[in-house]
């Protein structure tokens, strides 16, 4: 029944809980993030998911503008996903100016 499903889900969370690594340091570069993920993988085992909250808090110094910087960060996250063979989910905030448009589509 539903109780059994709930118990199995709680057990799965507990199984991964000891491997949950949270790093709330902002302003990381892709290179710094990759180093932190590699260290965590050596210590806790292969990651099953990497979550970046949120993309705009990362930086990639030396690039000419923020759009190029975000593009390079995105490319680096894709490379990290391939290297670690796991999904990388990057949260990002959309430009709110779409609320002023008639169709409201991003």
N, CA, C and O of each residue as an XYZ file, in Angstrom:
424
protein
N       0.811     -1.188      0.000
C       0.000      0.000      0.000
C       0.853      1.250      0.000
O       2.072      1.202     -0.168
N       0.185      2.359      0.192
C       0.848      3.664      0.183
C       1.882      3.772      1.299
O       2.928      4.395      1.120
N       1.593      3.169      2.445
C       2.544      3.180      3.554
C       3.857      2.497      3.200
O       4.929      2.952      3.600
N       3.768      1.392      2.440
C       4.979      0.684      2.018
C       5.805      1.522      1.050
O       7.033      1.555      1.133
N       5.121      2.199      0.132
C       5.815      3.076     -0.821
C       6.534      4.182     -0.063
O       7.693      4.487     -0.345
N       5.848      4.773      0.889
C       6.427      5.846      1.699
C       7.662      5.348      2.453
O       8.687      6.029      2.488
N       7.563      4.169      3.051
C       8.690      3.600      3.801
C       9.895      3.353      2.887
O      11.037      3.603      3.274
N       9.628      2.856      1.666
C      10.723      2.616      0.717
C      11.387      3.932      0.310
O      12.609      4.004      0.186
N      10.580      4.961      0.105
C      11.137      6.264     -0.279
C      11.985      6.848      0.847
O      13.064      7.385      0.595
N      11.511      6.749      2.068
C      12.280      7.233      3.216
C      13.599      6.469      3.321
O      14.641      7.064      3.599
N      13.559      5.164      3.102
C      14.782      4.359      3.156
C      15.769      4.797      2.078
O      16.972      4.866      2.330
N      15.271      5.093      0.881
C      16.153      5.543     -0.200
C      16.803      6.875      0.150
O      17.987      7.082     -0.117
N      16.031      7.776      0.748
C      16.584      9.065      1.178
C      17.661      8.835      2.229
O      18.730      9.444      2.170
N      17.387      7.967      3.181
C      18.373      7.660      4.223
C      19.639      7.037      3.636
O      20.747      7.331      4.084
N      19.469      6.175      2.628
C      20.625      5.542      1.991
C      21.545      6.579      1.356
O      22.768      6.460      1.441
N      20.963      7.595      0.720
C      21.763      8.630      0.069
C      22.134      9.760      1.014
O      23.049     10.531      0.724
N      21.449      9.872      2.125
C      21.686     10.981      3.048
C      23.117     11.086      3.518
O      23.637     12.188      3.699
N      23.761      9.949      3.717
C      25.148      9.977      4.171
C      26.093     10.434      3.062
O      27.250     10.760      3.329
N      25.609     10.458      1.828
C      26.424     10.892      0.688
C      26.024     12.278      0.195
O      26.583     12.770     -0.786
N      25.078     12.901      0.853
C      24.630     14.228      0.441
C      25.669     15.257      0.862
O      25.972     15.399      2.047
N      26.205     15.966     -0.105
C      27.220     16.984      0.154
C      26.644     18.324     -0.274
O      26.235     18.493     -1.422
N      26.614     19.267      0.645
C      26.103     20.602      0.339
C      27.246     21.589      0.502
O      27.902     21.640      1.542
N      27.470     22.364     -0.536
C      28.467     23.425     -0.477
C      27.741     24.719     -0.804
O      27.302     24.919     -1.937
N      27.614     25.592      0.172
C      26.857     26.825     -0.053
C      27.763     28.023     -0.336
O      27.342     29.174     -0.215
N      28.996     27.745     -0.711
C      29.921     28.818     -1.070
C      29.508     29.404     -2.415
O      29.409     28.681     -3.407
N      29.270     30.692     -2.449
C      28.926     31.356     -3.703
C      30.179     31.789     -4.434
O      31.290     31.668     -3.918
N      29.991     32.290     -5.628
C      31.069     32.889     -6.401
C      32.126     31.879     -6.839
O      33.283     32.246     -7.043
N      31.740     30.612     -6.986
C      32.684     29.590     -7.437
C      32.923     29.709     -8.933
O      32.035     30.112     -9.684
N      34.113     29.361     -9.355
C      34.387     29.219    -10.778
C      34.108     27.764    -11.148
O      34.054     26.907    -10.265
N      33.930     27.471    -12.432
C      33.749     26.073    -12.829
C      34.917     25.183    -12.396
O      34.711     24.025    -12.032
N      36.129     25.713    -12.433
C      37.302     24.942    -12.012
C      37.234     24.610    -10.525
O      37.550     23.491    -10.120
N      36.825     25.578     -9.716
C      36.689     25.339     -8.274
C      35.595     24.320     -7.989
O      35.761     23.445     -7.139
N      34.468     24.433     -8.704
C      33.379     23.470     -8.525
C      33.848     22.068     -8.897
O      33.591     21.112     -8.165
N      34.535     21.942    -10.032
C      35.022     20.632    -10.467
C      35.947     20.025     -9.411
O      35.858     18.832     -9.123
N      36.825     20.830     -8.838
C      37.739     20.330     -7.801
C      36.965     19.856     -6.574
O      37.296     18.820     -5.997
N      35.939     20.602     -6.171
C      35.132     20.215     -5.009
C      34.369     18.916     -5.286
O      34.273     18.052     -4.414
N      33.831     18.782     -6.495
C      33.097     17.561     -6.855
C      34.049     16.366     -6.877
O      33.701     15.288     -6.394
N      35.235     16.549     -7.429
C      36.215     15.448     -7.463
C      36.604     15.007     -6.053
O      36.692     13.812     -5.774
N      36.836     15.980     -5.163
C      37.181     15.636     -3.772
C      36.040     14.880     -3.098
O      36.264     13.882     -2.413
N      34.812     15.364     -3.301
C      33.647     14.698     -2.703
C      33.488     13.289     -3.269
O      33.132     12.367     -2.536
N      33.748     13.113     -4.565
C      33.631     11.787     -5.185
C      34.654     10.820     -4.596
O      34.347      9.648     -4.375
N      35.865     11.305     -4.342
C      36.879     10.438     -3.724
C      36.487     10.056     -2.301
O      36.718      8.928     -1.867
N      35.898     10.993     -1.588
C      35.565     10.763     -0.181
C      34.273      9.971      0.007
O      34.201      9.090      0.863
N      33.238     10.288     -0.806
C      31.905      9.720     -0.576
C      31.435      8.757     -1.659
O      30.404      8.105     -1.494
N      32.159      8.657     -2.748
C      31.719      7.817     -3.850
C      31.184      8.653     -5.001
O      30.991      9.863     -4.888
N      30.956      7.975     -6.095
C      30.519      8.619     -7.336
C      29.196      9.362     -7.137
O      28.262      8.801     -6.563
N      29.096     10.615     -7.600
C      27.829     11.343     -7.432
C      26.739     10.796     -8.349
O      27.018     10.325     -9.452
N      25.506     10.865     -7.882
C      24.369     10.477     -8.718
C      23.682     11.713     -9.288
O      22.904     11.611    -10.237
N      23.968     12.882     -8.711
C      23.380     14.140     -9.175
C      24.219     15.288     -8.636
O      24.681     15.257     -7.496
N      24.407     16.299     -9.471
C      25.050     17.541     -9.045
C      24.044     18.651     -9.309
O      23.537     18.792    -10.422
N      23.763     19.430     -8.283
C      22.778     20.504     -8.386
C      23.467     21.833     -8.117
O      24.123     22.004     -7.089
N      23.315     22.771     -9.041
C      23.882     24.114     -8.892
C      22.727     25.081     -8.679
O      21.857     25.224     -9.539
N      22.724     25.736     -7.539
C      21.667     26.696     -7.192
C      22.336     28.009     -6.785
O      22.778     28.102     -5.640
N      22.436     28.976     -7.594
C      21.987     28.999     -8.940
C      23.071     29.491     -9.859
O      24.064     30.048     -9.391
N      22.918     29.306    -11.141
C      23.949     29.539    -12.148
C      24.569     30.934    -12.062
O      25.782     31.081    -12.208
N      23.750     31.951    -11.826
C      24.251     33.326    -11.812
C      25.192     33.609    -10.641
O      25.882     34.628    -10.647
N      25.234     32.729     -9.637
C      26.160     32.921     -8.523
C      27.557     32.393     -8.839
O      28.495     32.607     -8.071
N      27.692     31.707     -9.965
C      29.021     31.255    -10.376
C      29.692     32.373    -11.169
O      29.031     33.287    -11.662
N      31.016     32.283    -11.281
C      31.743     33.305    -12.036
C      32.805     32.639    -12.892
O      33.238     31.518    -12.625
N      33.206     33.352    -13.915
C      34.245     32.879    -14.819
C      35.050     34.109    -15.227
O      34.830     34.674    -16.298
N      35.984     34.520    -14.370
C      36.680     35.786    -14.590
C      37.501     35.804    -15.875
O      37.936     34.768    -16.379
N      37.696     37.013    -16.383
C      38.535     37.191    -17.559
C      37.784     37.196    -18.871
O      38.388     37.390    -19.926
N      36.478     36.987    -18.829
C      35.708     37.014    -20.074
C      35.097     38.393    -20.270
O      34.893     39.136    -19.310
N      34.805     38.730    -21.534
C      34.445     40.106    -21.869
C      33.086     40.567    -21.357
O      32.908     41.753    -21.079
N      32.128     39.661    -21.227
C      30.816     40.085    -20.716
C      30.122     38.924    -20.010
O      30.558     37.775    -20.082
N      29.043     39.254    -19.337
C      28.338     38.258    -18.522
C      27.715     37.158    -19.382
O      27.669     36.002    -18.960
N      27.240     37.499    -20.572
C      26.643     36.484    -21.448
C      27.688     35.437    -21.840
O      27.399     34.241    -21.843
N      28.887     35.882    -22.165
C      29.971     34.959    -22.503
C      30.360     34.133    -21.287
O      30.658     32.944    -21.394
N      30.351     34.780    -20.134
C      30.685     34.098    -18.881
C      29.678     32.972    -18.597
O      30.074     31.853    -18.274
N      28.382     33.269    -18.717
C      27.331     32.261    -18.482
C      27.458     31.122    -19.488
O      27.271     29.956    -19.139
N      27.773     31.460    -20.729
C      27.953     30.438    -21.755
C      29.111     29.503    -21.399
O      28.992     28.287    -21.545
N      30.214     30.060    -20.938
C      31.376     29.251    -20.547
C      31.067     28.403    -19.314
O      31.489     27.250    -19.234
N      30.336     28.966    -18.358
C      29.945     28.207    -17.166
C      29.064     27.026    -17.579
O      29.252     25.909    -17.096
N      28.111     27.274    -18.466
C      27.223     26.205    -18.943
C      28.012     25.105    -19.644
O      27.767     23.919    -19.422
N      28.960     25.503    -20.491
C      29.796     24.525    -21.182
C      30.600     23.695    -20.178
O      30.739     22.482    -20.334
N      31.120     24.352    -19.162
C      31.901     23.656    -18.137
C      31.045     22.683    -17.335
O      31.509     21.601    -16.975
N      29.797     23.060    -17.051
C      28.897     22.161    -16.322
C      28.575     20.930    -17.160
O      28.464     19.826    -16.628
N      28.424     21.117    -18.468
C      28.187     19.989    -19.372
C      29.393     19.040    -19.353
O      29.234     17.819    -19.320
N      30.589     19.614    -19.374
C      31.804     18.790    -19.317
C      31.898     18.050    -17.984
O      32.334     16.899    -17.942
N      31.491     18.706    -16.899
C      31.497     18.065    -15.581
C      30.520     16.887    -15.552
O      30.822     15.840    -14.981
N      29.353     17.062    -16.168
C      28.366     15.979    -16.238
C      28.950     14.774    -16.971
O      28.760     13.633    -16.547
N      29.657     15.027    -18.066
C      30.267     13.928    -18.817
C      31.378     13.266    -18.005
O      31.479     12.041    -17.959
N      32.201     14.084    -17.373
C      33.310     13.537    -16.580
C      32.802     12.663    -15.437
O      33.340     11.581    -15.197
N      31.770     13.125    -14.733
C      31.242     12.400    -13.574
C      30.181     11.374    -13.961
O      29.739     10.582    -13.129
N      29.779     11.395    -15.224
C      28.752     10.483    -15.734
C      27.490     10.541    -14.876
O      26.939      9.517    -14.473
N      27.052     11.772    -14.610
C      25.818     11.973    -13.855
C      25.197     13.298    -14.294
O      25.890     14.158    -14.839
N      23.916     13.464    -14.065
C      23.285     14.725    -14.456
C      23.768     15.892    -13.600
O      24.019     15.749    -12.403
N      23.888     17.044    -14.241
C      24.136     18.302    -13.545
C      22.923     19.175    -13.821
O      22.619     19.480    -14.974
N      22.238     19.571    -12.774
C      21.063     20.433    -12.897
C      21.474     21.813    -12.406
O      21.903     21.972    -11.264
N      21.341     22.803    -13.272
C      21.697     24.174    -12.909
C      20.434     25.023    -12.906
O      19.756     25.155    -13.925
N      20.131     25.592    -11.757
C      18.980     26.478    -11.653
C      19.404     27.871    -12.080
O      20.534     28.295    -11.838
N      18.482     28.576    -12.719
C      18.784     29.907    -13.220
C      17.533     30.763    -13.131
O      16.412     30.258    -13.205
N      17.734     32.046    -12.974
C      16.595     32.958    -12.918
C      16.400     33.581    -14.287
O      17.344     34.089    -14.892
N      15.172     33.538    -14.768
C      14.852     34.165    -16.044
C      14.726     35.667    -15.876
O      14.460     36.171    -14.785
N      14.920     36.356    -16.960
C      14.722     37.795    -16.964
C      13.241     38.081    -16.735
O      12.393     37.553    -17.455
N      12.925     38.897    -15.758
C      11.532     39.161    -15.391
C      10.842     40.125    -16.354
O       9.640     40.357    -16.221
N      11.558     40.686    -17.307
C      10.940     41.636    -18.234
C       9.853     40.984    -19.085
O       9.018     41.683    -19.658
N       9.855     39.652    -19.174
C       8.820     38.977    -19.960
C       7.426     39.204    -19.375
O       6.430     39.074    -20.086
N       7.347     39.539    -18.096
C       6.042     39.801    -17.486
C       5.360     41.014    -18.099
O       4.142     41.159    -17.995
N       6.127     41.880    -18.733
C       5.568     43.070    -19.369
C       5.141     42.818    -20.807
O       4.513     43.680    -21.422
N       5.470     41.652    -21.353
C       5.101     41.345    -22.734
C       3.696     40.762    -22.768
O       3.254     40.135    -21.805
N       2.994     40.967    -23.878
C       1.611     40.460    -23.967
C       1.496     38.940    -23.848
O       0.574     38.457    -23.191
N       2.405     38.165    -24.466
C       2.251     36.702    -24.449
C       2.943     36.032    -23.265
O       2.724     34.844    -23.030
N       3.769     36.755    -22.516
C       4.422     36.281    -21.289
C       5.330     35.064    -21.489
O       5.710     34.426    -20.508
N       5.685     34.728    -22.729
C       6.552     33.573    -22.982
C       8.004     33.949    -22.765
O       8.438     35.012    -23.209
N       8.771     33.089    -22.084
C      10.205     33.375    -21.892
C      10.984     33.221    -23.189
O      12.198     33.423    -23.207
